[in-house]
Coordinates of C-alpha atoms in Angstrom, one line a residue:
X233 CA -39.3 -24.9 0.4
X234 CA -38.0 -21.7 1.4
X235 CA -39.2 -22.5 5.1
X236 CA -37.2 -25.3 4.8
X237 CA -33.9 -24.6 3.8
X238 CA -34.3 -21.8 6.4
X239 CA -34.8 -23.9 9.6
X240 CA -32.0 -26.1 8.4
X241 CA -30.0 -22.8 8.5
X242 CA -31.4 -20.0 10.6
X243 CA -29.5 -20.2 13.7
X244 CA -26.1 -19.7 12.0
X245 CA -27.5 -17.4 9.4
X246 CA -29.3 -15.5 12.7
X247 CA -26.5 -15.1 14.5
X248 CA -24.5 -13.5 11.7
X249 CA -27.5 -11.2 11.1
X250 CA -27.6 -10.3 15.0
X251 CA -23.5 -9.3 14.4
X252 CA -24.4 -7.3 11.9
X253 CA -27.0 -5.4 13.4
X254 CA -24.7 -4.6 16.9
X255 CA -22.1 -3.7 14.9
X256 CA -24.1 -1.3 13.2
X257 CA -26.1 -0.2 16.5
X258 CA -22.5 0.1 17.4
X259 CA -21.8 3.0 15.3
X260 CA -25.2 4.4 16.1
X261 CA -26.3 5.0 12.0
X262 CA -28.5 1.9 11.4
X263 CA -32.0 1.3 13.9
X264 CA -32.6 -2.4 15.6
X265 CA -34.2 -4.7 13.8
X266 CA -38.0 -3.8 12.8
X267 CA -40.8 -5.1 15.3
X268 CA -44.6 -5.8 13.7
X269 CA -47.0 -3.8 15.5
X270 CA -50.1 -5.6 16.6
X271 CA -52.1 -3.9 13.9
X272 CA -49.8 -5.4 11.2
X273 CA -50.2 -8.6 9.8
X274 CA -48.3 -11.0 7.5
X275 CA -51.2 -13.6 7.4
X276 CA -50.1 -17.1 7.4
X277 CA -46.5 -15.8 8.6
X278 CA -48.1 -14.4 12.0
X279 CA -46.7 -17.0 13.7
X280 CA -42.8 -17.2 12.6
X281 CA -40.2 -15.0 14.2
X282 CA -39.2 -12.1 12.7
X283 CA -35.4 -13.2 12.1
X284 CA -37.1 -16.2 9.9
X285 CA -38.8 -13.6 7.8
X286 CA -35.8 -11.7 7.2
X287 CA -33.9 -15.0 6.4
X288 CA -36.7 -15.8 3.9
X289 CA -36.2 -12.3 2.2
X290 CA -32.3 -12.9 2.5
X291 CA -33.0 -16.0 0.0
X292 CA -34.7 -14.2 -2.7
X293 CA -33.4 -11.8 -5.0
X294 CA -33.0 -8.2 -4.2
X295 CA -35.8 -7.2 -6.9
X296 CA -38.3 -10.3 -5.6
X297 CA -37.7 -8.7 -2.3
X298 CA -39.0 -5.2 -3.4
X299 CA -41.9 -7.7 -5.2
X300 CA -43.0 -8.9 -2.0
X301 CA -43.0 -6.0 0.0
X302 CA -45.4 -4.6 -2.4
X303 CA -48.1 -7.2 -1.6
X304 CA -49.0 -5.5 1.9
X305 CA -48.0 -2.9 4.6
X306 CA -46.0 -5.1 6.7
X307 CA -44.2 -7.0 4.1
X308 CA -43.4 -3.4 3.0
X309 CA -42.4 -2.8 6.3
X310 CA -39.8 -5.8 7.0
X311 CA -38.6 -5.5 3.3
X312 CA -37.6 -1.8 3.4
X313 CA -35.4 -2.0 6.3
X314 CA -31.7 -1.3 6.8
X315 CA -30.9 -4.3 7.7
X316 CA -31.6 -6.4 4.8
X317 CA -30.1 -4.0 2.5
X318 CA -27.2 -4.0 4.5
X319 CA -26.8 -7.7 3.9
X320 CA -27.6 -7.2 -0.2
X321 CA -24.8 -4.7 0.0
X322 CA -22.4 -7.0 2.0
X323 CA -22.7 -9.5 -1.0
X324 CA -21.4 -7.1 -3.2
X325 CA -17.9 -7.0 -4.6
X326 CA -16.5 -3.9 -2.3
X327 CA -15.9 -4.4 1.7
X328 CA -18.9 -3.3 3.9
X329 CA -17.1 -1.0 5.7
X330 CA -16.3 0.9 2.3
X331 CA -19.4 0.8 1.3
X332 CA -20.7 2.3 4.7
X333 CA -17.7 5.1 5.0
X334 CA -18.5 6.2 1.2
X335 CA -22.2 6.5 1.8
X336 CA -22.0 8.5 4.7
X337 CA -19.2 10.9 4.2
X338 CA -18.6 11.3 0.4
X339 CA -22.3 10.9 -1.3
X340 CA -23.1 14.9 -1.1
X341 CA -19.5 15.5 -3.0
X342 CA -17.3 18.3 -2.1
X343 CA -17.2 20.2 0.6
X344 CA -18.1 16.8 2.3
X345 CA -21.2 16.5 4.5
X346 CA -21.8 13.2 6.9
X347 CA -25.3 12.4 6.7
X348 CA -27.2 10.9 9.8
X349 CA -29.4 8.0 9.1
X350 CA -31.4 9.0 12.4
X351 CA -32.4 12.0 10.7
X352 CA -34.4 9.5 8.0
X353 CA -31.8 10.8 4.9
X354 CA -30.0 7.3 4.7
X355 CA -31.9 4.1 3.2
X356 CA -30.3 1.4 2.4
X357 CA -32.9 0.4 0.4
X358 CA -32.6 3.2 -2.0
X359 CA -28.8 3.4 -1.7
X360 CA -28.5 -0.1 -3.2
X361 CA -31.1 1.0 -6.3
X362 CA -29.2 4.0 -7.0
X363 CA -25.4 2.1 -6.9
X364 CA -27.0 -0.7 -9.4
X365 CA -27.4 2.0 -11.9
X366 CA -24.2 4.1 -11.8
X367 CA -22.4 4.2 -14.9
X368 CA -18.9 2.5 -15.0
X369 CA -16.1 4.9 -14.9
X370 CA -12.8 4.4 -16.2
X371 CA -9.9 5.3 -13.4
X372 CA -6.5 6.7 -14.0
X373 CA -4.2 7.2 -11.3
X374 CA -1.1 8.6 -13.1
X375 CA 1.9 8.2 -9.9
X376 CA 5.3 9.9 -10.0
X377 CA 6.4 6.8 -11.0
X378 CA 3.9 4.4 -13.0
X379 CA 0.5 4.5 -13.9
X380 CA -2.8 2.6 -12.8
X381 CA -6.1 2.2 -14.8
X382 CA -8.8 0.3 -15.0
X383 CA -12.8 0.2 -14.7
X384 CA -14.1 1.0 -11.6
X385 CA -16.6 -2.2 -11.4
X386 CA -13.2 -4.3 -11.3
X387 CA -11.7 -5.0 -8.3
X388 CA -8.2 -3.8 -9.1
X389 CA -6.6 -1.8 -11.6
X390 CA -6.8 -3.7 -15.1
X391 CA -3.1 -2.2 -16.6
X392 CA -0.3 -0.1 -15.7
X393 CA 2.1 1.9 -17.7
X394 CA 5.1 3.9 -17.3
X395 CA 4.0 7.9 -16.9
X396 CA 6.2 10.6 -17.4
X397 CA 8.1 12.3 -15.3
X398 CA 7.3 15.3 -16.9
X399 CA 3.9 15.0 -15.5
X400 CA 3.6 17.6 -12.8
X401 CA 5.5 20.4 -14.5
X402 CA 3.9 22.8 -16.2
X403 CA 5.4 23.5 -19.6
X404 CA 4.3 24.6 -22.8
X405 CA 4.1 21.3 -24.6
X406 CA 2.1 19.7 -21.7
X407 CA -1.4 19.6 -23.6
X408 CA 0.8 17.4 -26.3
X409 CA 1.9 15.1 -23.8
X410 CA -1.1 14.8 -21.8
X411 CA -2.8 14.0 -24.7
X412 CA -0.7 11.4 -26.0
X413 CA -0.6 9.9 -22.4
X414 CA -4.3 9.5 -22.3
X415 CA -5.2 8.2 -25.5
X416 CA -2.2 5.7 -24.8
X417 CA -4.6 4.3 -22.0
X418 CA -7.8 4.8 -24.1
X419 CA -5.9 2.6 -26.6
X420 CA -5.0 0.0 -24.4
X421 CA -8.3 -0.3 -22.4
X422 CA -10.1 -0.3 -25.7
X423 CA -12.6 1.9 -24.7
X424 CA -14.3 5.1 -26.4
X425 CA -13.7 8.0 -24.3
X426 CA -17.0 9.9 -25.2
X427 CA -18.7 6.5 -23.3
X428 CA -18.3 7.0 -19.5
X429 CA -16.9 9.3 -16.9
X430 CA -13.4 9.5 -16.0
X431 CA -11.4 10.0 -12.6
X432 CA -8.4 11.4 -12.4
X433 CA -5.8 11.8 -10.0
X434 CA -4.0 14.8 -9.6
X435 CA -0.4 14.7 -9.1
X436 CA 1.4 15.8 -5.7
X437 CA 3.2 18.7 -7.6
X438 CA 4.0 22.6 -6.3
X439 CA 3.6 21.9 -2.5
X440 CA 3.9 25.2 -1.2
X441 CA 0.9 27.3 -0.7
X442 CA 2.5 30.8 -2.6
X443 CA 0.2 32.5 -5.2
X444 CA 2.2 31.4 -8.3
X445 CA 2.1 27.4 -6.7
X446 CA -1.6 28.1 -6.5
X447 CA -1.8 29.2 -10.4
X448 CA 0.5 26.6 -11.4
X449 CA -2.0 23.4 -9.8
X450 CA -4.5 25.4 -11.2
X451 CA -3.4 25.4 -14.8
X452 CA -2.2 21.8 -14.1
X453 CA -5.8 20.9 -13.8
X454 CA -7.2 22.8 -16.4
X455 CA -5.2 21.3 -18.7
X456 CA -6.0 18.1 -17.8
X457 CA -9.7 19.0 -18.0
X458 CA -8.8 20.4 -21.5
X459 CA -7.2 17.4 -23.0
X460 CA -10.3 15.2 -21.4
X461 CA -12.8 16.9 -22.7
X462 CA -11.2 17.7 -26.2
X463 CA -11.4 13.7 -26.6
X464 CA -15.4 14.1 -26.0
X465 CA -15.3 12.7 -22.3
X466 CA -18.5 13.2 -21.1
X467 CA -17.4 14.3 -17.7
X468 CA -14.5 14.1 -15.3
X469 CA -13.8 13.8 -11.5
X470 CA -10.3 15.4 -10.8
X471 CA -9.1 14.4 -7.0
X472 CA -5.5 15.0 -5.3
X473 CA -3.9 11.9 -5.1
X474 CA -3.3 12.2 -1.2
X475 CA -6.9 12.8 -0.6
X476 CA -7.5 9.5 -2.5
X477 CA -5.5 7.8 -0.6
X478 CA -7.0 9.1 3.0
X479 CA -10.3 7.6 1.2
X480 CA -9.0 4.5 0.7
X481 CA -8.3 4.2 4.6
X482 CA -12.2 5.7 5.3
X483 CA -11.4 8.5 6.9
X484 CA -11.9 12.0 5.7
X485 CA -9.1 14.1 7.8
X486 CA -5.7 12.9 8.8
X487 CA -2.0 13.1 7.4
X488 CA -0.9 11.6 4.2
X489 CA 2.8 10.3 3.7
X490 CA 3.2 9.8 0.5
X491 CA 6.9 7.9 -0.5
X492 CA 6.8 9.0 -4.2
X493 CA 9.6 8.6 -6.9
X494 CA 11.6 11.4 -6.4
X495 CA 10.4 13.2 -3.2
X496 CA 8.2 12.3 0.2
X497 CA 5.7 14.3 0.8
X498 CA 3.8 14.9 4.1
X499 CA -0.2 16.3 3.7
X500 CA -2.4 17.5 6.3
X501 CA -5.7 16.9 5.0
X502 CA -9.0 18.3 6.8
X503 CA -12.4 17.6 5.7
X504 CA -11.1 16.0 2.2
X505 CA -9.1 19.6 1.8
X506 CA -5.2 19.8 1.7
X507 CA -4.3 22.3 4.2
X508 CA -1.6 23.9 2.4
X509 CA -1.7 27.2 4.6
X510 CA -0.7 24.9 7.6
X511 CA 2.2 23.4 6.0
X512 CA 3.2 20.8 3.4
X513 CA 6.6 19.1 4.3
X514 CA 8.8 17.5 1.7
X515 CA 11.9 15.4 1.9
X516 CA 14.2 15.6 -1.0
X517 CA 14.6 12.0 -1.5
X518 CA 12.0 9.1 -2.8
X519 CA 12.0 5.5 -3.4
X520 CA 14.4 6.1 -6.5
X521 CA 17.1 6.6 -3.6
X522 CA 15.9 3.3 -1.7
X523 CA 16.4 1.4 -4.6
X524 CA 19.6 3.4 -5.4
X525 CA 20.9 2.4 -1.7
X526 CA 20.2 -0.8 -1.7
X527 CA 22.1 -1.3 -5.1
X528 CA 25.3 0.6 -3.5
X529 CA 24.8 -2.1 -0.7
X530 CA 24.8 -5.2 -3.5
X531 CA 27.6 -4.2 -5.3
X532 CA 29.7 -3.4 -1.8
X533 CA 28.9 -7.5 -1.3
X534 CA 29.9 -8.7 -4.8
X535 CA 26.1 -9.3 -5.6
X536 CA 25.8 -9.4 -9.4
X537 CA 22.7 -8.4 -11.2
X538 CA 21.6 -7.2 -14.8
X539 CA 19.4 -4.2 -14.3
X540 CA 17.7 -1.8 -11.6
X541 CA 14.8 -3.6 -12.4
X542 CA 16.1 -6.7 -10.5
X543 CA 17.0 -4.2 -7.1
X544 CA 13.8 -3.0 -7.3
X545 CA 12.3 -5.9 -7.4
X546 CA 14.8 -7.7 -4.2
X547 CA 13.7 -4.2 -2.4
X548 CA 9.7 -5.1 -2.8
X549 CA 10.1 -8.9 -2.0
X550 CA 12.9 -9.1 0.5
X551 CA 13.3 -5.6 2.4
X552 CA 11.5 -4.6 5.5
X553 CA 11.8 -2.1 8.6
X554 CA 13.5 -2.6 11.9
X555 CA 11.5 -1.9 14.5
X556 CA 14.5 -1.3 16.6
X557 CA 17.8 -0.9 14.2
X558 CA 20.6 -1.4 16.7
X559 CA 18.6 -4.5 17.7
X560 CA 18.2 -6.0 13.9
X561 CA 22.0 -5.7 13.6
X562 CA 22.8 -8.7 16.2
X563 CA 20.4 -11.0 14.1
X564 CA 20.6 -13.1 11.3
X565 CA 18.0 -11.8 8.6
X566 CA 19.3 -14.0 6.2
X567 CA 17.0 -14.8 3.4
X568 CA 16.5 -15.7 -0.8
X569 CA 14.2 -15.1 -3.4
X570 CA 14.1 -16.2 -7.2
X571 CA 14.2 -13.3 -9.7
X572 CA 12.5 -14.2 -12.7
X573 CA 15.5 -14.5 -15.8
X574 CA 18.1 -13.9 -13.3
X575 CA 18.0 -17.0 -10.5
X576 CA 18.6 -16.5 -6.8
X577 CA 19.7 -13.8 -4.9
X578 CA 20.4 -13.7 -1.1
X579 CA 20.8 -10.8 1.1
X580 CA 21.1 -10.1 4.4
X581 CA 21.7 -6.6 6.3
X582 CA 20.4 -4.7 3.6
X583 CA 16.8 -6.1 3.8
X584 CA 16.6 -3.3 6.9
X585 CA 19.4 -1.0 5.7
X586 CA 17.9 0.0 2.7
X587 CA 14.6 1.2 4.8
X588 CA 16.5 2.7 7.5
X589 CA 17.7 6.0 5.4
X590 CA 14.3 6.9 6.0
X591 CA 14.8 7.5 9.6
X592 CA 18.8 7.8 9.5
X593 CA 19.3 9.5 6.1
X594 CA 23.1 10.0 6.6
X595 CA 23.6 6.3 6.0
X596 CA 23.3 7.2 2.7
X597 CA 25.1 10.2 3.3
X598 CA 22.1 12.7 2.4
X599 CA 21.8 15.9 4.7
X600 CA 17.5 15.6 5.0
X601 CA 15.3 16.1 7.3
X602 CA 14.3 12.4 8.5
X603 CA 10.7 10.6 7.9
X604 CA 9.8 11.0 11.3
X605 CA 11.1 14.6 12.1
X606 CA 9.0 15.3 8.9
X607 CA 5.5 14.2 9.8
X608 CA 6.5 15.4 14.1
X609 CA 7.1 19.2 12.2
X610 CA 3.7 18.5 10.3
X611 CA 2.0 17.4 13.1
X612 CA 3.5 20.6 15.4
X613 CA 2.1 22.9 12.6
X614 CA -1.7 21.3 12.8
X615 CA -1.4 21.8 16.4
X616 CA -0.6 25.4 16.5
X617 CA -3.1 26.2 13.7
X618 CA -6.2 25.4 16.0
X619 CA -8.1 24.8 13.0
X620 CA -11.0 22.9 14.9
X621 CA -11.8 22.4 18.5
X622 CA -10.0 19.4 18.8
X623 CA -6.6 17.8 17.9
X624 CA -7.6 14.1 16.6
X625 CA -8.0 15.3 13.1
X626 CA -4.3 15.0 12.3
X627 CA -3.6 12.3 14.5
X628 CA -4.2 9.5 11.8
X629 CA -1.0 9.0 9.6
X630 CA -2.3 7.2 6.4
X631 CA 1.3 6.3 4.4
X632 CA 0.8 5.3 0.5
X633 CA 3.4 5.0 -2.1
X634 CA 5.2 1.8 -3.2
X635 CA 7.7 2.0 -1.1
X636 CA 5.1 2.7 2.2
X637 CA 4.7 -1.0 1.8
X638 CA 7.8 -2.0 3.4
X639 CA 7.0 -4.3 6.1
X640 CA 7.7 -2.9 9.7
X641 CA 7.5 0.9 8.3
X642 CA 4.0 1.8 9.9
X643 CA 4.7 0.5 13.2
X644 CA 8.4 2.3 13.0
X645 CA 7.0 5.4 12.4
X646 CA 4.1 5.3 15.3
X647 CA 7.0 4.3 17.7
X648 CA 9.2 7.3 16.6
X649 CA 6.4 9.9 16.9
X650 CA 5.3 8.5 20.2
X651 CA 9.2 8.8 21.5
X652 CA 10.0 12.2 19.6
X653 CA 6.4 14.4 19.9
X654 CA 5.1 15.8 23.3
X655 CA 2.7 13.4 25.0
X656 CA -0.4 16.1 25.0
X657 CA 0.0 15.9 21.0
X658 CA 1.1 12.1 20.7
X659 CA -1.1 10.4 22.4
X660 CA -3.9 9.0 20.0
X661 CA -1.5 8.9 17.1
X662 CA -2.1 5.9 14.7
X663 CA 0.1 5.4 11.6
X664 CA -1.8 2.8 9.0
X665 CA -0.2 1.3 6.3
X666 CA -1.1 1.6 2.6
X667 CA -4.9 0.3 2.8
X668 CA -4.8 -1.1 -0.8
X669 CA -0.8 -1.8 -1.3
X670 CA 0.5 0.2 -4.2
X671 CA -3.2 0.9 -5.5
X672 CA -4.5 3.0 -2.8
X673 CA -4.9 6.1 -4.9
X674 CA -6.8 4.0 -7.3
X675 CA -8.8 2.5 -4.8
X676 CA -9.9 5.8 -3.1
X677 CA -11.3 6.9 -6.6
X678 CA -12.9 3.7 -7.2
X679 CA -14.8 4.7 -3.9
X680 CA -16.0 7.7 -5.7
X681 CA -16.8 6.0 -9.3
X682 CA -19.3 3.5 -7.4
X683 CA -21.0 5.7 -5.1
X684 CA -24.6 5.8 -5.4
X685 CA -24.8 10.1 -6.3
X686 CA -22.0 9.5 -9.1
X687 CA -21.2 11.3 -11.3
X688 CA -23.4 14.0 -10.3
X689 CA -21.7 16.1 -7.6
X690 CA -18.2 15.0 -7.7
X691 CA -18.2 15.4 -11.5
X692 CA -17.7 18.6 -13.6
X693 CA -19.5 18.5 -17.3
X694 CA -18.1 19.5 -20.5
X695 CA -20.6 22.2 -20.6
X696 CA -19.9 23.5 -17.5
X697 CA -16.2 23.4 -17.9
X698 CA -16.9 25.3 -21.2
X699 CA -19.1 27.9 -19.5
X700 CA -17.0 28.5 -16.4
X701 CA -13.6 29.1 -18.7
X702 CA -15.7 31.6 -20.8
X703 CA -16.4 33.1 -17.2
X704 CA -12.5 33.2 -16.5
X705 CA -11.6 35.0 -19.7

């Protein structure tokens, strides 16, 4: 019966399998399909092409394929091949590219270490087995505007809540605020903190690299860990938001542009570590200013609205960034959208004028550095620092933050960088839009949470934290 099913679909399935193998060969991480030696024997299956054997295994459940691999040496050779288990991993919820990136770049924890399959270390059969046993974890991404939280096994965050603006400040009541913050999330998720590990993103605060700033960042991280371990959380993984966004883009090095609620931050990251000594650039306005600018434009054009939420909704649904601002002024850009409870709204030039203040802050009456100037300055610093043998590590720019989802922003920023940077730096520069929209950092945390080695190398346990705290004091 299995053979009949295989023969009916073998060519389509076989071709897709060949495409997969070609893709892996191109990345030089997966060996070519296994060929049986003359000493191997599959009994009555000797006459079948190898692709048919693989298709038979693909039609089985993973557990059955493992059992069949125990019958003889030849079946074990086929059942244990990477090609079969890559197929099974592709059938999971996560995209294969994300799984491959995570298991080759992140599985060793920090500091990051790339693992090569050619060295015999990488077995996707073993990885599949380990990933199936990874405990579910809670991901809490507390952004500057609002917080996203949910289970690591889910495709997207299960809930959102307002986060307090003082999250990144170090003040005496920080413990009580953090405790209330996390308790509210656990209550909404209806979970006990003691039952599973927690992955929490560290907010982007204290941008410089002075000793006081470093101490403040350590103090905030310690406060977060103290609160969670006092709530009996078994293990905690705390990672910078910008680093998580970079992981979501399947990169470990690059420049992350985070358009936050109050400010825009440009962070150079090398092998998963923020290079604050190179220089973190900060622009003194963020998403709130964009919303406020659209509000002013709407008032100038006598467009009435009930709340700032309406303006933000219009910004998210209608606004975009023009590739050429002057050329866009001569076009008919009118568009309409319905806002629940308030009816229809029509915008015209406001649609692209709102995002233009990122590149021309003076349009909003601000004396601030433009986005492309700040990113160019960051790249200049990275080039001057000479941290690696080549300059490719900082030529990938990843956008993150709600307002970074404006259509056309990545293309415009890339164009401006190519025009303003010297050719030896601009050559190869690429700007990537938010890989997972407003939930980019959350999905970066999800990559870590579902690793075959999680929680081991990425988490600190309560016992480890208490021992470290005693040594510090």
